[in-house]
Amino acid sequence: MADDPYQVLGVSRTASEDEIRRRYRQLVKELHPDVNPDQAAEERFKKVTVAFDILGDSEKKKAFDRGEIDAAGDPRRPTGWAGAGAGGGARWGAGYSGFDSDDPFSDIFAGFRSAGRVRPMRGQDARYTIDLDFVEAAAGVRKRVTMPGGAALDLNVPSGVVEGQVLRLKGKGQPGFNGGQPGDALVEIRVRSHPVFKRSGDDLTCECPLTIDEAVLGAKVEIPTLTGRVQLTIPPGTSSGRVFRLKGKGIVNATAGNTGDQLVTVRIVLPEKIDDSLADFLRTWRTSHGYDPGRKSS
């Protein structure tokens, strides 16, 4: 059974829509698997996603508050179920009859009595998964989900979705009963890795190899981004491991309303073969320019 969404997000039942959204954004930044790889944090991140799926939707929130759906978003068992009778069958409250206790569908009608009529019942939610490329998840994409039976759903994936995030398509689940509303389709996102980029919250990270002369003398180098290649100025005397920030070139997270940066870590790569001229120069240079790179203080 899913946990109470208010407890999962750590908000009161009187919290406003803005308070709920702010708390969700805070938890996403704290628990995102790319930021916090701990297994417990990942499980909590999934619970936070499910909780916000309910409390972030005003209609779902009202239905949960009224007790019509549970913490997973599924309809609750009807009230009025009285347990097993002497013969092992189900029995209902006084004044209600007409259902066979051996009927496998009889529990659907338990307690639904209003002037002799069965009330409408919302359909069950249907759950699916979809695999996205890294860039598709970052930039957003339109995808088609094929359901059992061959029917298709067109899914607009917003930019910045993360692994394990669940998107809800209202009314695309199982049909309702007796005129009730259909359930929703819940689509869980899976994201494939990228050969160049990694994600840290809403920031992108990548590496940039530098030649020894570029690091010493400075240079302008091309850096790939999600929207194309840009030039990065490398100042003279740049050490391996230095991080440069490309403002606004990270993930545009439509759900959380944030835009990240791209963090570029430079790495000095020596030539495969050190020729004699370079070696002779460095031998001469270090006799009068030797320096401590930090080993003595470590």
Coordinates of N, CA and C in Angstrom, one line a residue, residues 128-130 143-154:
Y128 N 2.0 1.7 -17.6 CA 2.8 1.4 -18.7 C 4.2 2.0 -18.4
T129 N 5.2 1.5 -19.2 CA 6.5 2.1 -19.1 C 6.9 2.5 -20.6
I130 N 7.8 3.5 -20.7 CA 8.3 3.9 -22.0 C 9.8 4.3 -21.9
K143 N 5.5 10.9 -28.0 CA 5.7 9.5 -28.2 C 4.3 8.8 -28.3
R144 N 4.3 7.7 -29.0 CA 3.1 6.9 -29.0 C 3.3 5.6 -28.2
V145 N 2.3 5.4 -27.3 CA 2.3 4.2 -26.4 C 1.3 3.2 -26.9
T146 N 1.7 2.0 -27.3 CA 0.7 1.0 -27.7 C 0.3 0.2 -26.5
M147 N -1.1 0.1 -26.4 CA -1.7 -0.6 -25.2 C -2.0 -2.0 -25.6
P148 N -2.2 -2.9 -24.7 CA -2.7 -4.2 -25.0 C -4.0 -4.1 -25.8
G149 N -4.1 -4.9 -26.8 CA -5.3 -4.8 -27.7 C -5.0 -4.0 -29.0
G150 N -3.9 -3.3 -29.0 CA -3.5 -2.6 -30.2 C -3.8 -1.1 -30.2
A151 N -4.6 -0.6 -29.2 CA -4.9 0.8 -29.2 C -3.7 1.6 -28.9
A152 N -3.6 2.9 -29.3 CA -2.4 3.7 -29.1 C -2.8 5.0 -28.4
L153 N -1.8 5.4 -27.5 CA -1.9 6.7 -26.8 C -0.8 7.6 -27.3
D154 N -1.2 8.8 -27.6 CA -0.2 9.8 -27.9 C 0.2 10.6 -26.7

